[in-house]
XYZ file of C-alpha atoms in Angstrom:
384
model
C 14.167 -4.584 12.958
C 15.952 -1.265 13.410
C 13.875 0.203 16.169
C 11.022 -1.575 17.765
C 7.536 -0.460 18.883
C 8.443 -1.161 22.485
C 11.380 1.195 22.288
C 9.111 3.841 20.978
C 6.592 3.424 23.590
C 9.191 3.304 26.455
C 9.569 6.995 26.206
C 6.066 8.011 26.704
C 6.592 9.749 29.860
C 8.855 12.367 28.105
C 5.807 14.581 27.139
C 2.345 15.328 28.532
C -0.253 12.635 27.733
C -2.719 13.734 24.964
C -5.851 15.028 26.509
C -9.500 14.114 25.904
C -10.082 16.328 22.929
C -7.631 14.362 20.935
C -9.165 11.164 19.454
C -6.814 8.339 18.983
C -7.810 6.178 16.089
C -7.709 2.469 16.728
C -5.790 1.741 13.401
C -2.965 4.250 14.472
C -1.840 1.851 17.190
C -0.917 -0.870 14.713
C 0.733 -1.249 11.363
C -2.069 -0.958 8.722
C -2.017 -1.621 5.008
C -0.496 1.757 4.259
C 1.666 2.051 7.353
C 5.551 2.100 7.175
C 6.884 -1.311 8.264
C 10.272 -1.754 9.835
C 10.579 -5.499 9.857
C 12.948 -5.920 7.059
C 10.340 -6.720 4.475
C 10.544 -4.980 0.941
C 8.404 -1.856 1.043
C 6.212 -0.482 -1.705
C 7.312 2.791 -3.410
C 4.325 4.674 -2.239
C 2.628 5.195 1.057
C -0.519 7.130 2.304
C -0.446 9.794 4.948
C -3.817 10.546 6.437
C -5.894 12.014 9.215
C -9.559 11.285 9.383
C -11.095 11.695 5.853
C -7.991 13.498 4.574
C -5.472 11.363 2.739
C -2.679 11.738 0.129
C -0.468 9.034 -1.386
C 3.134 9.974 -2.041
C 6.339 8.388 -3.079
C 8.353 7.319 -0.168
C 11.591 8.858 -1.581
C 10.538 12.755 -2.501
C 12.424 14.987 -4.594
C 13.402 18.097 -2.652
C 13.483 21.241 -4.689
C 15.124 23.675 -2.173
C 18.277 23.678 -4.569
C 16.352 25.857 -6.846
C 16.462 28.656 -4.352
C 20.142 29.689 -5.081
C 23.495 28.490 -3.757
C 23.662 25.161 -5.576
C 24.365 26.411 -9.079
C 22.426 28.160 -11.781
C 19.139 26.270 -12.759
C 18.177 26.428 -16.426
C 14.258 26.419 -16.609
C 13.965 24.159 -19.515
C 16.687 21.694 -18.221
C 15.015 21.570 -14.901
C 11.591 20.702 -16.332
C 13.130 17.939 -18.498
C 14.818 16.489 -15.278
C 11.474 16.755 -13.444
C 10.006 14.589 -16.192
C 12.771 12.008 -15.948
C 12.373 11.604 -12.279
C 8.621 11.236 -12.699
C 9.045 8.789 -15.472
C 11.343 6.775 -13.164
C 8.459 6.481 -10.492
C 9.875 9.303 -8.352
C 6.915 11.531 -8.896
C 6.338 13.479 -5.614
C 8.115 16.868 -5.613
C 8.564 19.079 -2.550
C 8.879 22.738 -2.711
C 8.054 25.903 -0.761
C 6.796 29.451 -1.511
C 10.462 30.749 -0.832
C 12.312 28.172 -2.812
C 13.114 30.596 -5.671
C 11.254 29.497 -8.848
C 10.330 25.977 -7.395
C 6.556 26.479 -7.655
C 6.796 28.054 -11.079
C 8.850 25.209 -12.417
C 6.285 22.841 -10.976
C 3.516 24.699 -12.914
C 5.421 24.357 -16.155
C 6.217 20.614 -15.414
C 2.647 19.665 -14.519
C 1.351 21.249 -17.781
C 3.829 19.169 -19.600
C 2.663 16.041 -17.759
C -1.025 16.971 -18.538
C -0.169 17.323 -22.328
C 2.379 14.538 -22.764
C 1.265 11.677 -20.328
C -1.724 9.693 -19.882
C -4.298 10.461 -17.182
C -3.275 7.564 -14.985
C 0.400 8.964 -14.881
C -0.902 12.434 -14.059
C -2.827 10.850 -11.074
C 0.485 9.661 -9.471
C 2.268 13.071 -9.549
C 2.245 15.132 -6.369
C 3.272 18.668 -5.701
C 3.874 19.366 -2.154
C 4.572 22.974 -1.039
C 5.220 25.006 2.098
C 3.854 28.364 3.371
C 6.250 30.288 5.564
C 4.443 33.516 6.476
C 5.772 36.580 8.307
C 4.552 36.974 11.923
C 1.552 39.169 11.045
C -2.139 38.760 12.098
C -3.442 35.540 10.496
C -6.748 36.674 8.992
C -8.679 34.604 6.607
C -8.211 36.931 3.749
C -4.425 36.977 4.371
C -4.236 33.143 4.313
C -6.481 32.831 1.514
C -4.456 35.284 -0.590
C -1.135 33.662 0.280
C -2.359 30.254 -0.642
C -3.878 31.473 -3.919
C -0.389 32.675 -4.964
C 0.946 29.109 -4.716
C -1.931 27.707 -6.375
C -1.567 30.153 -9.363
C 2.231 29.474 -9.620
C 1.865 25.654 -9.409
C -1.203 26.027 -11.835
C -3.365 23.589 -9.790
C -6.851 23.934 -8.654
C -6.117 22.367 -5.287
C -2.640 21.971 -3.608
C -1.914 18.438 -2.872
C -0.289 19.264 0.423
C 0.213 22.462 2.310
C 3.067 22.279 4.876
C 2.830 25.128 7.361
C 5.858 26.580 9.160
C 5.793 29.062 12.148
C 8.859 30.786 13.650
C 7.669 32.020 16.956
C 5.690 29.855 19.339
C 5.095 32.702 21.727
C 2.780 34.104 19.093
C -0.216 31.619 18.875
C -1.297 32.970 15.526
C -0.151 29.597 14.100
C -3.467 28.231 15.400
C -5.416 30.843 13.565
C -3.495 30.272 10.285
C -4.074 26.419 10.571
C -7.742 26.923 11.234
C -8.049 29.146 8.161
C -6.016 26.568 6.195
C -8.465 23.780 7.278
C -11.282 26.020 5.995
C -9.511 26.277 2.592
C -9.230 22.582 2.612
C -12.996 22.153 3.173
C -13.366 24.564 0.186
C -11.332 22.223 -2.011
C -8.286 24.748 -2.345
C -6.096 22.224 -0.438
C -6.119 18.534 -0.384
C -4.177 17.812 2.944
C -2.855 20.195 5.668
C 0.618 19.327 7.139
C 3.389 21.060 9.165
C 7.042 21.540 8.751
C 9.544 21.973 11.683
C 6.989 21.747 14.368
C 8.088 20.358 17.842
C 6.345 17.625 19.683
C 4.592 19.940 22.226
C 3.104 22.211 19.461
C 2.087 19.213 17.368
C 0.153 17.947 20.375
C -1.445 21.393 20.830
C -2.455 21.551 17.075
C -4.093 18.094 17.294
C -5.889 18.925 20.421
C -7.407 21.837 18.557
C -8.806 19.359 16.118
C -6.699 20.477 13.253
C -6.377 17.417 10.968
C -2.676 17.562 9.942
C -1.433 14.398 8.136
C 2.289 14.919 8.534
C 5.208 17.011 9.845
C 8.394 17.496 7.865
C 11.468 17.464 10.099
C 15.166 17.084 9.998
C 16.122 13.504 10.258
C 19.174 11.583 9.393
C 21.476 8.783 10.824
C 23.242 11.509 12.655
C 20.158 13.453 13.545
C 17.936 11.058 15.285
C 15.946 13.504 17.485
C 12.705 12.813 15.799
C 12.780 9.242 17.145
C 13.177 10.409 20.748
C 9.812 12.318 21.220
C 8.106 13.179 18.050
C 7.787 9.547 16.731
C 6.016 8.526 19.919
C 3.118 11.011 19.479
C 3.027 10.297 15.750
C 2.604 6.471 16.640
C -0.282 7.226 18.887
C -2.163 9.731 16.607
C -1.347 8.457 12.944
C 0.500 11.601 11.968
C 3.393 10.628 9.794
C 6.902 12.177 9.417
C 8.571 13.387 6.156
C 12.150 13.833 6.500
C 14.705 16.193 5.021
C 18.497 16.374 5.572
C 18.400 12.593 5.220
C 21.660 12.505 3.361
C 22.936 15.720 5.102
C 23.343 17.681 1.821
C 25.629 14.985 0.434
C 27.909 14.561 3.384
C 26.506 11.016 3.674
C 28.236 9.817 0.521
C 31.241 8.219 -0.911
C 32.428 11.800 -1.881
C 33.422 12.512 1.752
C 34.645 9.080 2.584
C 38.296 8.998 3.889
C 38.685 12.881 3.827
C 40.098 15.228 6.196
C 38.609 18.783 5.805
C 41.106 20.259 8.252
C 43.675 19.937 5.637
C 43.303 22.400 2.596
C 42.361 20.768 -0.636
C 42.296 17.236 0.785
C 38.391 17.058 0.765
C 35.650 18.344 -1.404
C 34.792 21.964 -0.561
C 31.793 22.673 1.500
C 30.418 25.008 -1.107
C 26.717 24.942 -0.766
C 24.403 26.193 2.055
C 23.379 22.540 2.852
C 26.847 21.139 3.210
C 27.768 24.071 5.574
C 24.614 23.538 7.594
C 25.046 19.640 7.990
C 28.899 20.190 8.671
C 27.651 21.998 11.880
C 25.525 19.072 12.718
C 28.331 16.758 12.476
C 30.343 18.955 14.792
C 27.492 19.047 17.216
C 27.239 15.224 17.079
C 30.659 14.144 17.454
C 32.979 15.738 14.999
C 34.757 14.547 11.680
C 36.669 11.693 13.007
C 33.560 9.974 14.331
C 31.710 10.927 11.140
C 34.416 9.069 9.248
C 33.846 5.987 11.239
C 30.306 6.266 10.491
C 30.872 6.595 6.648
C 33.147 3.532 6.682
C 30.470 1.596 8.331
C 27.960 2.642 5.902
C 30.298 1.873 3.051
C 30.722 -1.626 4.354
C 26.956 -2.127 4.372
C 26.534 -0.501 1.063
C 29.082 -2.829 -0.574
C 27.573 -5.763 0.836
C 24.240 -4.957 -0.773
C 25.634 -3.365 -4.031
C 24.316 -0.003 -3.346
C 25.693 3.454 -2.377
C 26.161 5.165 0.940
C 23.300 7.509 0.340
C 20.951 4.783 -0.459
C 21.757 3.081 2.872
C 21.371 6.387 4.653
C 17.825 7.015 3.295
C 16.661 3.436 3.976
C 17.893 3.514 7.609
C 15.786 6.551 8.134
C 12.710 5.107 6.193
C 12.830 2.046 8.587
C 12.328 4.164 11.549
C 8.893 4.435 13.288
C 6.353 7.131 11.868
C 8.567 7.733 8.745
C 6.413 7.989 5.768
C 8.882 9.488 3.357
C 12.325 10.865 3.031
C 13.507 13.777 0.998
C 16.478 13.760 -1.369
C 17.535 17.175 -2.797
C 17.488 17.376 -6.767
C 19.862 19.654 -8.502
C 17.635 19.792 -11.619
C 19.589 19.787 -14.787
C 22.818 19.632 -13.109
C 23.146 16.005 -11.661
C 20.775 13.172 -11.026
C 20.488 10.436 -8.650
C 17.558 8.447 -9.955
C 19.158 4.942 -9.684
C 20.346 5.457 -6.180
C 16.792 6.814 -5.127
C 15.075 3.761 -6.766
C 17.511 1.295 -5.155
C 16.086 2.273 -1.685
C 12.832 0.338 -2.447
C 14.537 -3.035 -2.963
C 17.054 -2.565 -0.181
C 16.554 -4.559 3.018
C 18.841 -3.866 5.949
C 19.328 -6.945 8.010
C 19.944 -7.137 11.832
C 23.719 -7.240 11.339
C 23.647 -4.104 9.140
C 21.437 -2.312 11.760
C 23.627 -3.320 14.609
C 26.778 -2.110 12.801
C 25.403 1.219 12.304
C 23.911 1.642 15.854
C 27.278 0.736 17.492
C 28.647 3.819 15.844
C 25.608 6.001 16.721
C 26.034 5.086 20.323
C 29.387 7.058 20.419
C 27.885 10.346 19.232
C 26.209 13.034 21.389
C 22.369 13.177 22.132
C 21.395 15.904 19.883
C 18.118 16.344 21.630
C 20.059 17.590 24.640
C 22.493 19.645 22.398
C 19.987 21.232 20.094
C 16.441 20.642 21.430
C 13.413 19.001 19.812
C 12.582 19.028 16.122
C 12.799 22.535 14.506
C 14.298 24.133 17.686
C 17.488 24.868 15.618
C 15.418 27.574 13.806
C 13.974 29.203 17.047
C 17.128 29.538 19.080
C 18.268 33.130 19.940
């Protein structure tokens, strides 16, 4: 077992206790039928995130579509939609996008119409389109929120968004509570199936839940290198039933054989850091412990991967999926340019044993505490 429930609960003093308005459901204190298990058993491909009467089942490995936003290569519309169909046909049928990911929502709209025409109804029922709304810091009126959400509904060509994940830049502006209340109203009207968050910290998640806003998940940066969500966020999630959806889990491709035994300090001796993701997560590596320690981690992951006949990214994703409160992990898709369907599906049959976990954790102990270096989940986006 990678991280025990006792370990999670041992940090409860690190944040203020949830006050009386926040109701803790009894089932959230134990692993239920749809909960994520970390006891080494083979897990199902799908999981349900829920809060009260709101629920949505998703694939545990999600297809992240941020790479359609530019900087990862030119995306051809027809090739992209064909690739989306291949992922869905392989069971990887949950797609994550945002209002600002270039044509991502439009591509989903074309894709879902192809699915409706060319696949049986039971197939359509398994497809999920999760999107995000990242508004400017203006007054969050009901009309503004409604009009913004209607844009995504139209682009994605759906009557109701499966999940709307909300992001807010400035916590000193409490308009995020107004926005979330209006989003909840739209959910009640049937325009949104589930309301969720992205890049919110533990303190603000607690405030949101205390205001009785039924969010089902929080999407945060989480990888073997960046274990911050397990230090504070996961505790609150375990108590309340809110789940984590993670991104950056393979660090833009850094956690792969491609960067094993390379020295980026020497020109042309390593693959170029030629995407926004690679550049971003290289900075995370520097903050955590540097390239030399990262190479030690990659070699350890390669040993584990070879033992199980899988790849380094597969081990990296599985390790995070085994962490408390994690419902699903994002893997970016370069639609029409490259595919990793086999690696992603291999996650579902991989079981990391105690020896595997101990090997990985021995390396992680040598890295810096990123909670102290960077702050809580999402703080990297809010520092001056």
